[in-house]
Amino acid sequence: MQQRTKIALAVAFAVHSMAAVAQEAAAPLQRVEVTGSRIRQVDLETAQPVQVMTQEQIQKTGLVTVGDIINNLSSAGSPSFSKGGALTSNRENGGQYVNLRNLGSQRLLVLVNGKRWTQSVAGFTDMSTIPSSMIERIDILKDGASSIYGSDAIAGVVNVILKKSMEGGQLSLYAGRNEKVADGKNRDFSLSYGAGNEKANLMFGLSHTESGAVFARDRESTRFARGPNFPLENLGGGPWGRIRQVSATGGATGFDKILNHTGDQNAAGIGQDSRNPANYHDVVALTPIPADNWNTTRDMVFAMPSKLDTLFTKGEIELPYDMRFVTTAMYSQRKSVSTTAGYPLSSTSQSKFPVYIDKDNYFNPYGNQVAGAGLGRDLFFFRRTIEVPRVTENDNRTLHIDATLEGDFELRGLPWNWSAGYNHSKISGGTMGTGNLNLLNLKKALGPSFRNAAGTVQCGTAAAPIAMADCVPFDILGGPSAATPQALNYVMSVSGYNFGSKVDSATADIGGELFTLPAGAVGVAAGIEHRTVTGEDLPGQFERSGFSTDLAGNPTTGRYTVREAYAELNVPVLKGLPFVESLSFNVATRYSDYSNFGSTNNSKFSFVYRPIKDLLARGTWAEGFRAPTVGDTFGGGQQAFDTYLDPCDTVYGEAARTPAVLARCNSGFGGIGGTAAGFRQRGQTGATITSSGGTQTAVPFNAGAGNSFLQPETATTRTLGLVFSPSFVPGFSAALDWYSIQIDNRIVGVSANYILGECYTQALPEFCSGIRRDAATGGIIDLSRGNANLGQIKTEGVDLELRYRLPRYSFGQFGFKSETTYLDEYSTKSSATAQWIDFSGEYDFHRWKSNFSVDWSLGNWSANWGLRYLSPVLDQCLNIPRGWECNEPGTFRAGATSAGANRLPSLTYHDISVGYKFPWNGNVRVGANNVFNKAPRFTVLGAASATFVDADLPIDRFFYVRYNQAF
């Protein structure tokens, strides 16, 4: 009988280090399953380009989370959700997601031990829920694999292989932090233990991982929204009461005044008596006083913290008749926290439930108790509640259980294998938010109030008082110095959301050798799968009501089932001929029947050709697809405060540069109300915008609504590659792979800027129906955006990997490795009639990304030096007319109809580490990432929520130490 299977055995070393494998030829050969194929085989050099990261390589990175580790690959783009996205309001926020080929994390399939890992309702897999300490290696298949694995495997597959077994125990301790501020403190603790023999084994592990917070206020480069060169740009509404009259339609009109106060945009100070109308000064919208507003960045987290606790167990037992029972169980709990500035409150924070300062309110400077009975008026107000920052805690729990019965047998003397298993993966969790306001209580606190006989201000009137226990008056105009803890506690609310998703699948597979040809055995694999996917996102009843300043949302619930069958055939055609050392073909197909949209069939064809022993050529043509997720189809949608640039702004918008766009704005294109001549976009402070970065909307838009008519994305992937391992240069190998991927019928959650650009700039009226402007001011007061099958994506490039391991000398042994990705094209097409737009070379589509490392070892000592390179990119200008962060004013960016670009220079980061092995089975490694302290990068397109700096690149020099102890 054949030997027991090892799943996906160290593919990269087989493909890129064939000489090393040849040295072990004396070991008995095993038929194994490699990532990207279901057929077990001896020859591991398959048609698919697979990159492998071992546990040793992971530890040398100095990183502790799987997401951070994989996102440093040259083939990975910026994460779909940045660790700096504190204002991101979805349930994925705080997790880590891999964006392979820049195609989006939702187009990457994540497996753990070859089994589909759980996804969020929106179809994203949080890599941070997989503890790095339990990993044996990570296989990264950079090829389409829907015919083998089904939906989502468009950009590729990440297969995380956990430790199979162990004898004894392993303790690992890690600590690291940034140098300058001593923040971003990362910690990792893991303990694992295993015991057993060839008949049965059991392994147990637990781990705790922390990624520390980085606050924007702690560094000069991050404490201002637009960077230290522009400290007064993009200030938010201030903490002092700003008042206007109430119009007949409920909006703001008439005078515009703000309370006199000490302090400035960085320190609140003390406000004057808010009841005295003489204590207010006029607000000039075009030239606001900076001290009247607030530097919201100082209150925001730049990089969010998270904690992960994991329990893991794995067992395997031999059974009679060459059968085995294998089971894995893992439970992890991730907690992340986002912190943003206090809420920018106004009378119409929720347009369906406006709140005004009542004319009979004691603190109303234009009310009846100041102006005289019957002469008072209600007031429209603005005020940021900086006393209570908005904090959202996300608690994400992941449970995975799988059980597989597998076996081996012979048929006509040829080896076969079978397996039947069940896979259960579940996410459950919730969010709790503080810092939003209860509008029902706020309305009472700003309603009628009076000073009672005891000298205390009380809600209600003298004739009909409201008990102090039932209502606390709020001097909202007096600012932080007048706000009492009792009043803040009364008007504030605690919000809650519950979410969850579950994948249950039953699988049955069989594979083996049909017969033997002169060139080798014909291998086959086939199987069936039944999968059920459910998901829910349930805001609390109060959050659904719209009586809170929290983003109101509707519940999302959905379920679908999938029935699938696949078959794969590998045929060796020629072997041992002149210029044909070997030639084989592989074909695979998969049929999928979805309950929510119908069926689809996806196939793959690949070849492996070795003209001589030292050279291998490979190639694939594959169909792929991505099914609509529960969120895509059943999403209830929720409010979002989008940051956007109105194309109709006559200074910074496209209307300022393109007469056709200006004409559409003025005429009311697509059924939208027209804008007046000289129209200017205004932000939350009422001031006109001062840069092409736009501003955050003062009213919530509606985002993320599901679409039951969505169809799956389809894709075609082509690859061609060469692997060269010259026998005359032992230890050297090179792999060059070309890839081309085109996605049709793409599912996209469109942004506010995208909707506005397609409507006004691209002149596509079908995008205009969800936009509404205020009839008086022309400002956008409503915009709906959701999911749609829109256009196409295509990308093309080349991967190059080089490895060279030198012989061992008296001064040690050296090893060199580099991986480089060249991006030749990344184009999108927004609709069938639109033009292709190529973003390669734009932010964050680097033409070149490269990682290079040198390893050295001598006795108990070892060292590693790594280099990461990112080529220059074009970014959006901060301000084209003023030339702010705009070094190429004559350059046209992709898709732009007017000139203006800011070229960001290349980035090179250096990382070093040194390790030592002790005689007592312990080893220590000390290292530093970003050794030369490369400064953070200013960017408009890749900005964090807090500031225009990329939070996913190093912010500082980072030191770490790790100690491992075996016992």
Coordinates of N, CA and C in Angstrom, one line a residue, residues 106-267:
Q106 N -12.0 39.9 -1.7 CA -13.1 39.0 -2.0 C -12.9 38.1 -3.2
R107 N -11.9 38.3 -3.9 CA -11.6 37.4 -5.1 C -10.5 36.5 -4.8
L108 N -10.1 36.3 -3.6 CA -9.1 35.4 -3.1 C -9.7 34.3 -2.3
L109 N -9.5 33.0 -2.6 CA -10.0 32.0 -1.7 C -8.9 31.6 -0.7
V110 N -9.4 31.5 0.6 CA -8.5 31.1 1.7 C -8.9 29.7 2.1
L111 N -7.9 28.9 2.2 CA -8.1 27.5 2.7 C -7.2 27.3 3.9
V112 N -7.6 26.5 4.8 CA -6.8 26.0 5.9 C -6.8 24.5 5.9
N113 N -5.6 24.0 5.7 CA -5.4 22.5 5.5 C -6.2 22.1 4.3
G114 N -6.3 22.9 3.3 CA -7.0 22.5 2.0 C -8.5 22.6 2.1
K115 N -9.0 23.2 3.2 CA -10.5 23.3 3.4 C -10.9 24.8 3.5
R116 N -12.0 25.1 2.9 CA -12.5 26.4 2.8 C -12.7 27.1 4.1
W117 N -12.0 28.2 4.4 CA -12.2 28.9 5.6 C -13.4 29.9 5.6
T118 N -13.8 30.3 6.7 CA -15.1 31.0 6.8 C -14.9 32.4 6.3
Q119 N -16.0 33.0 5.8 CA -16.0 34.4 5.3 C -17.1 35.2 6.0
S120 N -16.9 36.5 5.9 CA -17.9 37.4 6.4 C -19.1 37.5 5.5
V121 N -20.1 38.1 5.9 CA -21.4 38.3 5.1 C -21.0 38.9 3.8
A122 N -20.0 39.7 3.8 CA -19.6 40.4 2.5 C -18.6 39.6 1.7
G123 N -18.2 38.4 2.2 CA -17.4 37.6 1.4 C -15.9 37.7 1.6
F124 N -15.5 38.3 2.8 CA -14.1 38.6 3.1 C -13.6 37.6 4.1
T125 N -12.4 37.1 4.0 CA -11.8 36.2 4.9 C -10.7 36.9 5.8
D126 N -10.9 37.0 7.1 CA -10.1 37.7 8.0 C -8.9 36.8 8.3
M127 N -7.7 37.1 7.8 CA -6.5 36.3 7.9 C -6.0 36.4 9.4
S128 N -6.4 37.4 10.1 CA -5.8 37.6 11.5 C -6.4 36.6 12.4
T129 N -7.5 35.9 12.0 CA -8.1 34.8 12.9 C -7.3 33.5 12.9
I130 N -6.3 33.4 12.0 CA -5.4 32.2 11.9 C -4.1 32.5 12.7
P131 N -3.9 31.8 13.8 CA -2.6 32.1 14.6 C -1.4 31.7 13.8
S132 N -0.4 32.6 13.7 CA 0.8 32.3 12.9 C 1.6 31.2 13.6
S133 N 1.5 31.1 14.9 CA 2.4 30.2 15.6 C 2.0 28.7 15.3
M134 N 0.7 28.5 14.8 CA 0.3 27.1 14.5 C 0.6 26.7 13.1
I135 N 1.2 27.6 12.3 CA 1.4 27.3 10.9 C 2.7 26.6 10.6
E136 N 2.6 25.6 9.8 CA 3.8 24.9 9.3 C 4.3 25.7 8.1
R137 N 3.4 26.1 7.2 CA 3.8 26.8 6.0 C 2.6 27.4 5.4
I138 N 2.8 28.3 4.4 CA 1.7 29.0 3.7 C 1.9 28.8 2.2
D139 N 1.0 28.1 1.5 CA 1.1 28.0 0.0 C 0.3 29.1 -0.6
I140 N 0.9 29.9 -1.5 CA 0.2 31.0 -2.2 C 0.2 30.6 -3.7
L141 N -1.0 30.1 -4.1 CA -1.2 29.7 -5.5 C -1.6 31.0 -6.3
K142 N -0.8 31.5 -7.2 CA -1.0 32.7 -7.9 C -1.6 32.3 -9.3
D143 N -2.7 31.7 -9.3 CA -3.4 31.2 -10.5 C -4.8 31.0 -10.2
G144 N -5.7 31.1 -11.3 CA -7.1 30.8 -11.1 C -7.3 29.4 -10.8
A145 N -8.2 29.1 -9.9 CA -8.4 27.7 -9.5 C -9.9 27.3 -9.2
S146 N -10.8 28.0 -9.9 CA -12.2 27.7 -9.6 C -12.6 26.3 -10.1
S147 N -11.9 25.7 -11.1 CA -12.3 24.4 -11.5 C -11.9 23.4 -10.4
I148 N -11.0 23.7 -9.5 CA -10.6 22.8 -8.5 C -11.3 23.1 -7.2
Y149 N -11.4 24.4 -6.8 CA -12.0 24.7 -5.5 C -13.3 25.5 -5.5
G150 N -13.8 25.9 -6.7 CA -15.0 26.6 -6.7 C -14.9 28.1 -6.7
S151 N -16.0 28.7 -6.2 CA -16.1 30.2 -6.2 C -14.9 30.9 -5.4
D152 N -14.6 32.1 -5.9 CA -13.7 33.0 -5.2 C -12.2 32.9 -5.6
A153 N -11.9 31.7 -6.2 CA -10.4 31.5 -6.5 C -10.1 32.1 -7.9
I154 N -10.3 33.5 -8.0 CA -10.0 34.2 -9.2 C -8.6 34.7 -9.2
A155 N -8.2 35.5 -8.1 CA -6.9 36.0 -8.0 C -5.9 34.9 -7.6
G156 N -6.4 33.9 -7.0 CA -5.5 32.8 -6.5 C -6.1 32.2 -5.3
V157 N -5.2 31.4 -4.6 CA -5.6 30.7 -3.4 C -4.5 30.8 -2.4
V158 N -4.8 31.1 -1.2 CA -3.9 31.0 0.0 C -4.3 29.8 0.8
N159 N -3.4 28.8 0.9 CA -3.7 27.6 1.6 C -2.7 27.6 2.8
V160 N -3.3 27.8 4.0 CA -2.5 27.8 5.2 C -2.5 26.3 5.8
I161 N -1.3 25.8 5.8 CA -1.0 24.4 6.3 C -0.6 24.5 7.8
L162 N -1.5 24.0 8.6 CA -1.2 24.0 10.1 C -0.2 22.8 10.4
K163 N 0.4 22.9 11.5 CA 1.3 21.8 11.9 C 0.5 20.5 12.0
K164 N 1.2 19.5 11.4 CA 0.5 18.2 11.3 C 0.6 17.4 12.6
S165 N 1.7 17.4 13.2 CA 1.9 16.7 14.5 C 3.2 17.2 15.1
M166 N 3.4 16.9 16.4 CA 4.6 17.2 17.1 C 4.8 16.3 18.3
E167 N 6.1 16.2 18.7 CA 6.4 15.4 19.8 C 7.0 16.4 20.8
G168 N 6.5 16.5 22.0 CA 6.9 17.4 23.0 C 6.2 18.8 22.9
G169 N 6.9 19.8 23.4 CA 6.2 21.1 23.5 C 7.1 22.2 22.9
Q170 N 6.4 23.3 22.6 CA 7.1 24.5 22.0 C 6.5 25.8 22.7
L171 N 7.3 26.6 23.2 CA 6.9 27.9 23.8 C 7.6 29.0 23.0
S172 N 6.7 30.0 22.6 CA 7.2 31.1 21.9 C 6.8 32.4 22.5
L173 N 7.7 33.4 22.7 CA 7.4 34.7 23.3 C 7.9 35.7 22.3
Y174 N 7.1 36.8 22.1 CA 7.5 37.8 21.1 C 7.1 39.2 21.7
A175 N 7.9 40.2 21.5 CA 7.5 41.6 21.8 C 8.2 42.5 20.9
G176 N 7.5 43.5 20.5 CA 8.0 44.5 19.5 C 7.3 45.9 19.7
R177 N 8.0 46.9 19.3 CA 7.3 48.3 19.3 C 8.1 49.2 18.4
N178 N 7.4 50.3 18.1 CA 8.0 51.4 17.4 C 9.0 52.1 18.2
E179 N 10.0 52.8 17.6 CA 11.1 53.3 18.4 C 10.8 54.7 18.9
K180 N 10.3 55.6 18.1 CA 10.2 57.0 18.5 C 9.2 57.2 19.7
V181 N 8.0 56.7 19.5 CA 6.9 57.0 20.5 C 6.7 55.8 21.4
A182 N 7.3 54.7 21.1 CA 7.1 53.5 21.9 C 5.7 53.0 21.8
D183 N 5.0 53.2 20.6 CA 3.7 52.7 20.5 C 3.7 51.6 19.5
G184 N 2.5 51.2 19.0 CA 2.4 50.0 18.1 C 3.0 48.8 18.8
K185 N 2.8 48.6 20.1 CA 3.4 47.5 20.8 C 2.7 46.2 20.4
N186 N 3.5 45.3 19.8 CA 3.0 44.0 19.4 C 3.5 42.9 20.4
R187 N 2.7 42.0 20.7 CA 3.0 40.9 21.6 C 2.5 39.6 21.1
D188 N 3.2 38.5 21.3 CA 2.7 37.2 20.8 C 3.2 36.2 21.8
F189 N 2.3 35.4 22.3 CA 2.6 34.3 23.2 C 1.9 33.0 22.6
S190 N 2.7 31.9 22.5 CA 2.0 30.7 22.1 C 2.7 29.5 22.8
L191 N 1.8 28.5 23.1 CA 2.3 27.3 23.7 C 1.6 26.2 23.0
S192 N 2.4 25.2 22.6 CA 1.8 24.0 21.9 C 2.5 22.8 22.4
Y193 N 1.7 21.7 22.3 CA 2.3 20.4 22.8 C 1.6 19.3 22.0
G194 N 2.4 18.3 21.7 CA 1.9 17.1 21.0 C 2.5 15.8 21.5
A195 N 1.8 14.8 21.3 CA 2.3 13.4 21.6 C 1.6 12.4 20.7
G196 N 2.3 11.3 20.6 CA 1.7 10.2 19.8 C 2.8 9.4 19.1
N197 N 2.3 8.6 18.1 CA 3.1 7.7 17.3 C 2.5 7.6 16.0
E198 N 3.0 6.6 15.2 CA 2.5 6.4 13.8 C 1.0 6.0 13.8
K199 N 0.5 5.4 14.9 CA -0.8 4.9 14.9 C -1.8 6.0 15.3
A200 N -1.4 6.9 16.2 CA -2.3 8.0 16.7 C -1.4 9.1 17.2
N201 N -1.9 10.3 17.0 CA -1.2 11.5 17.6 C -2.3 12.6 17.9
L202 N -1.9 13.4 18.8 CA -2.8 14.5 19.2 C -1.9 15.7 19.5
M203 N -2.4 16.9 19.1 CA -1.6 18.1 19.3 C -2.6 19.2 19.8
F204 N -2.1 20.0 20.7 CA -2.9 21.1 21.3 C -2.1 22.3 21.3
G205 N -2.7 23.5 21.1 CA -2.0 24.7 21.2 C -2.9 25.9 21.6
L206 N -2.3 26.9 22.2 CA -3.0 28.1 22.5 C -2.1 29.3 22.2
S207 N -2.7 30.4 21.8 CA -1.8 31.6 21.5 C -2.6 32.9 21.8
H208 N -1.8 33.9 22.1 CA -2.4 35.2 22.3 C -1.5 36.2 21.6
T209 N -2.2 37.0 20.7 CA -1.5 38.0 19.9 C -2.1 39.4 20.0
E210 N -1.2 40.4 20.2 CA -1.7 41.8 20.3 C -1.0 42.6 19.3
S211 N -1.8 43.5 18.6 CA -1.2 44.5 17.8 C -1.6 45.9 18.4
G212 N -0.6 46.6 18.8 CA -0.9 47.8 19.6 C -1.4 49.0 18.8
A213 N -2.0 49.9 19.4 CA -2.6 51.1 18.8 C -1.5 52.1 18.5
V214 N -1.7 52.9 17.4 CA -0.9 54.1 17.1 C -1.9 55.3 16.9
F215 N -1.7 56.3 17.8 CA -2.6 57.4 17.7 C -2.0 58.5 16.9
A216 N -2.8 59.2 16.1 CA -2.3 60.2 15.1 C -1.7 61.4 15.9
R217 N -2.2 61.7 17.1 CA -1.7 62.9 17.7 C -0.2 62.8 18.2
D218 N 0.3 61.6 18.2 CA 1.6 61.4 18.8 C 2.8 61.6 17.9
R219 N 2.6 62.0 16.6 CA 3.6 62.2 15.7 C 3.3 63.5 14.9
E220 N 4.4 64.2 14.6 CA 4.2 65.4 13.8 C 3.7 65.1 12.4
S221 N 4.1 64.0 11.9 CA 3.7 63.6 10.5 C 2.3 63.2 10.4
T222 N 1.6 62.9 11.5 CA 0.3 62.4 11.4 C -0.8 63.2 12.2
R223 N -0.4 64.2 12.9 CA -1.3 64.9 13.8 C -2.2 65.9 13.1
F224 N -2.0 66.1 11.8 CA -2.8 67.0 11.1 C -3.5 66.3 9.9
A225 N -4.7 66.6 9.6 CA -5.5 65.9 8.6 C -4.8 65.9 7.2
R226 N -4.1 67.0 6.9 CA -3.5 67.1 5.6 C -2.0 67.2 5.7
G227 N -1.4 66.7 6.8 CA 0.0 66.7 7.0 C 0.5 68.0 7.6
P228 N 1.8 68.0 8.1 CA 2.3 69.1 8.9 C 2.5 70.4 8.0
N229 N 2.5 70.2 6.7 CA 2.7 71.4 5.8 C 1.4 72.2 5.7
F230 N 0.3 71.5 6.1 CA -1.0 72.2 5.9 C -1.9 72.0 7.2
P231 N -1.4 72.5 8.3 CA -2.0 72.2 9.6 C -3.5 72.7 9.7
L232 N -3.9 73.7 8.9 CA -5.2 74.3 9.1 C -6.2 73.8 8.0
E233 N -5.8 72.8 7.2 CA -6.6 72.3 6.2 C -7.5 71.2 6.7
N234 N -8.8 71.2 6.2 CA -9.7 70.1 6.5 C -10.0 69.9 8.0
L235 N -10.1 71.1 8.7 CA -10.6 71.0 10.1 C -12.0 70.6 10.1
G236 N -12.4 70.0 11.2 CA -13.8 69.6 11.4 C -14.6 70.6 12.2
G237 N -15.9 70.4 12.3 CA -16.7 71.3 13.1 C -16.2 71.4 14.5
G238 N -16.3 72.6 15.1 CA -15.7 72.8 16.5 C -16.7 72.4 17.6
P239 N -16.1 72.4 18.8 CA -16.9 72.0 20.0 C -17.7 73.1 20.6
W240 N -17.8 74.3 20.0 CA -18.5 75.4 20.5 C -19.8 75.6 19.8
G241 N -20.8 76.0 20.5 CA -22.1 76.1 19.9 C -22.2 77.1 18.7
R242 N -22.6 76.6 17.6 CA -22.9 77.5 16.4 C -24.4 77.5 16.1
I243 N -24.9 78.6 15.9 CA -26.4 78.7 15.9 C -26.8 79.5 14.6
R244 N -28.0 79.0 14.1 CA -28.6 79.7 13.0 C -30.1 79.6 13.2
Q245 N -30.9 80.3 12.4 CA -32.3 80.2 12.5 C -32.8 79.0 11.7
V246 N -34.1 78.6 12.0 CA -34.7 77.5 11.4 C -35.5 77.9 10.2
S247 N -35.3 77.4 9.0 CA -36.1 77.8 7.9 C -37.4 77.1 7.9
A248 N -38.3 77.5 6.9 CA -39.6 77.0 6.8 C -39.6 75.5 6.5
T249 N -38.5 75.0 5.9 CA -38.4 73.6 5.5 C -37.6 72.8 6.5
G250 N -37.2 73.5 7.6 CA -36.5 72.8 8.7 C -35.0 72.8 8.6
G251 N -34.5 73.5 7.6 CA -33.0 73.7 7.4 C -32.5 74.9 8.1
A252 N -31.2 75.2 7.9 CA -30.6 76.4 8.5 C -30.7 77.6 7.6
T253 N -30.9 78.7 8.2 CA -31.0 79.9 7.4 C -30.7 81.1 8.3
G254 N -30.7 82.3 7.8 CA -30.5 83.5 8.6 C -29.1 83.7 9.1
F255 N -29.0 84.3 10.3 CA -27.7 84.6 10.9 C -26.9 83.3 11.1
D256 N -25.6 83.5 11.2 CA -24.7 82.3 11.5 C -23.7 82.8 12.5
K257 N -23.8 82.3 13.7 CA -23.0 82.8 14.8 C -22.4 81.6 15.6
I258 N -21.3 81.9 16.3 CA -20.6 80.9 17.1 C -20.2 81.5 18.4
L259 N -20.2 80.7 19.5 CA -19.9 81.2 20.8 C -18.4 81.7 20.9
N260 N -18.2 82.8 21.6 CA -16.9 83.3 21.9 C -16.2 82.3 22.9
H261 N -14.9 82.1 22.8 CA -14.3 81.1 23.6 C -12.8 81.3 23.6
T262 N -12.1 80.8 24.5 CA -10.6 80.7 24.5 C -10.2 79.4 23.8
G263 N -8.9 79.2 23.6 CA -8.5 78.0 23.0 C -8.5 78.1 21.5
D264 N -8.1 77.0 20.8 CA -8.0 77.0 19.4 C -8.4 75.6 18.9
Q265 N -8.0 75.3 17.6 CA -8.4 74.1 17.0 C -7.8 72.8 17.6
N266 N -6.8 73.0 18.5 CA -6.2 71.9 19.1 C -6.4 71.8 20.6
A267 N -7.0 72.8 21.2 CA -7.3 72.8 22.7 C -8.5 73.6 22.9

